[in-house]
C-alpha angles and dihedrals in degrees: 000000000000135000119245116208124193111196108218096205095188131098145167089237135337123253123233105247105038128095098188110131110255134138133211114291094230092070088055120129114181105179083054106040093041085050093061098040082057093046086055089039090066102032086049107037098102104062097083134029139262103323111239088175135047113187109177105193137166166074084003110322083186093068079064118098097237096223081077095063095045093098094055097035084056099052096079131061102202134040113005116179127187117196106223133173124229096244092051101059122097124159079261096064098038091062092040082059096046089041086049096060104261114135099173121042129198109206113182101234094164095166147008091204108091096207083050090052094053086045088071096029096255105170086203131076121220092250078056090052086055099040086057085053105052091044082056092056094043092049094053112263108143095172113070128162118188133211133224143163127201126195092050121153110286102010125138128192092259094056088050097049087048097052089047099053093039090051092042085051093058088069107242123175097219138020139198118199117188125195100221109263127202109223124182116267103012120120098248085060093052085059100050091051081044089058090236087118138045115213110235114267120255091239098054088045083059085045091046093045102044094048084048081056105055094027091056085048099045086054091048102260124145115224101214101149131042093247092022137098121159128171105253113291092018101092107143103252100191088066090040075073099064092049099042106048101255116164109253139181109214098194115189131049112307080020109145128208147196127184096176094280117013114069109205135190139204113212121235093254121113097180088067101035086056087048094050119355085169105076097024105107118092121210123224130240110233135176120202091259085052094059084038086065098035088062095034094062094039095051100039085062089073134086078223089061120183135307114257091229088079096061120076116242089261091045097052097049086062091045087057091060088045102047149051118234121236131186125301092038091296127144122203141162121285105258087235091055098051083103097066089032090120091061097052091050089056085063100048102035115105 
């Protein structure tokens, strides 16, 4: 079985901290671009298996009528995720989605703290945010992930503590919660170069995670990944797929895939992709110790962690000293270390 992502690269405006690859929506053409990301569909499908997810991302997947995801969103029995944005849900646009096929949805949260949210160019407030919500429920998805982000502009550990009990208590099944991250290019960056920000502090990034930590568990939630906490039976199995070494078909530009053995990439650039979206992907040129740290880093983001058989007798005897066994002869990293997980794989990649 295998997962099948569409990136949607299109958005009503970019946020200030993200590097995924979008345009503006009013250069959207769907007839066109829908038109393409079939075109691939067919030339690629049979590269993986029978799809058992179906994740459709951005960009803003939400600005989409949802009638236009309904074909991907079908081809796939079992988990079947649409990415959305606060502003953009109405009661509309919630049944389009359940009449379209989707059964989990990932809505981008970030904050409960209004200033925090126009520091990083969020369109949407955090009684927004609720209001979505609570539109989601009442339309009948049973299935919600939310996303947060901790070490923002501005945010202080009290803030953060406050966003993170007020969103746990509107009963989601799953949450993602990001440490901000700096990428190259975007606009947040641009201001901390500037000097307008000041990047959170290490030690209130240890405060921030480790009260994430016991407050996720105190509510039932089970922490499986390192940005990852879902209620028991509510992992998200389409990104399972990325740290487990399911096979996957990323379709769109920026898209990534993974057929067992061949990585393959689709390169952020919309006006090739539109003029062949056949032959777009690249593969990747990997050695074995390549795929050894590939899987290495995506399984090592897991509380399942990785089998001892993939590491060499020497190796092993290092990754011993690094990690913490858990059960089936498997070795990860110590839930309090994921931090600083960065600096341990250094140690054991080849």
């Amino acid at each position: 079985m295998a997962g099948l992502y569409v990136h949607i690269p299109y958005c009503r405006a970019k946020c200030a901290y993200c590097d995924f690859y979008s345009g503006p929506l009013r250069i959207f053409n769907e007839e066109q671009f829908f038109r393409a990301v079939d075109r691939e569909l067919a030339a690629r499908r049979s590269e993986v298996g029978e799809f058992r997810t179906v994740y459709i991302g951005g960009g803003t997947p939400s600005a989409v009528d949802p009638a236009r995801l309904a074909p991907y969103l079908s081809l796939a029995e079992g988990e079947r995720t649409v990415e959305v944005n606060p502003d953009d849900i109405t009661p509309q646009l919630a049944e389009g989605l359940l009449r379209a096929g989707a059964n989990r949805i990932s809505m981008g949260v970030q904050s409960l703290n209004d200033d925090e949210l126009r520091a990083i160019g969020r369109r949407h407030t955090a009684a927004g945010a609720r209001h979505a919500y609570d539109i989601l429920r009442q339309a009948g998805f049973t299935n919600i992930s939310l996303d947060l982000i901790y070490g923002l502009p501005g945010q202080d550990f009290e803030s953060w503590s406050r966003s993170l009990g007020e969103l746990l208590d509107w009963g989601p099944q799953h949450l993602s919660a990001y440490i901000l991250s700096y990428e190259p290019g975007t606009l947040l960056t641009g201001r901390l170069k500037a000097g307008k920000i000041q990047e959170a502090t290490e030690e209130l990034i240890e405060r921030m995670y480790d009260h994430l930590c016991l407050t996720t568990r105190a509510a039932g939630f089970n922490h499986y990944e390192i940005s990852n906490f879902a209620l028991p039976e509510f992992e998200a199995r389409h990104n399972s797929s990325y740290w487990d070494m399911t096979p996957y078909l990323g379709l769109g530009p920026g898209a990534h895939s993974f057929d067992g053995t061949v990585r393959r990439e689709n390169p952020a650039n919309l006006k090739a992709y539109l003029a062949d979206p056949e032959n777009f992907a690249q593969a990747e040129e990997e050695t074995d110790d390549n795929r050894f740290n590939d899987r290495l880093i995506t399984s090592l983001r897991t509380a399942a962690g990785i089998e001892c058989t993939a590491f060499s007798a020497a190796e092993l005897e290092l990754a011993r000293k690094l990690l913490e066994p858990v059960g089936n002869n498997r070795l990860r990293i110590p839930e309090k270390e994921w931090l600083r997980s960065n600096s341990l794989l250094l140690q054991l990649i080849r």
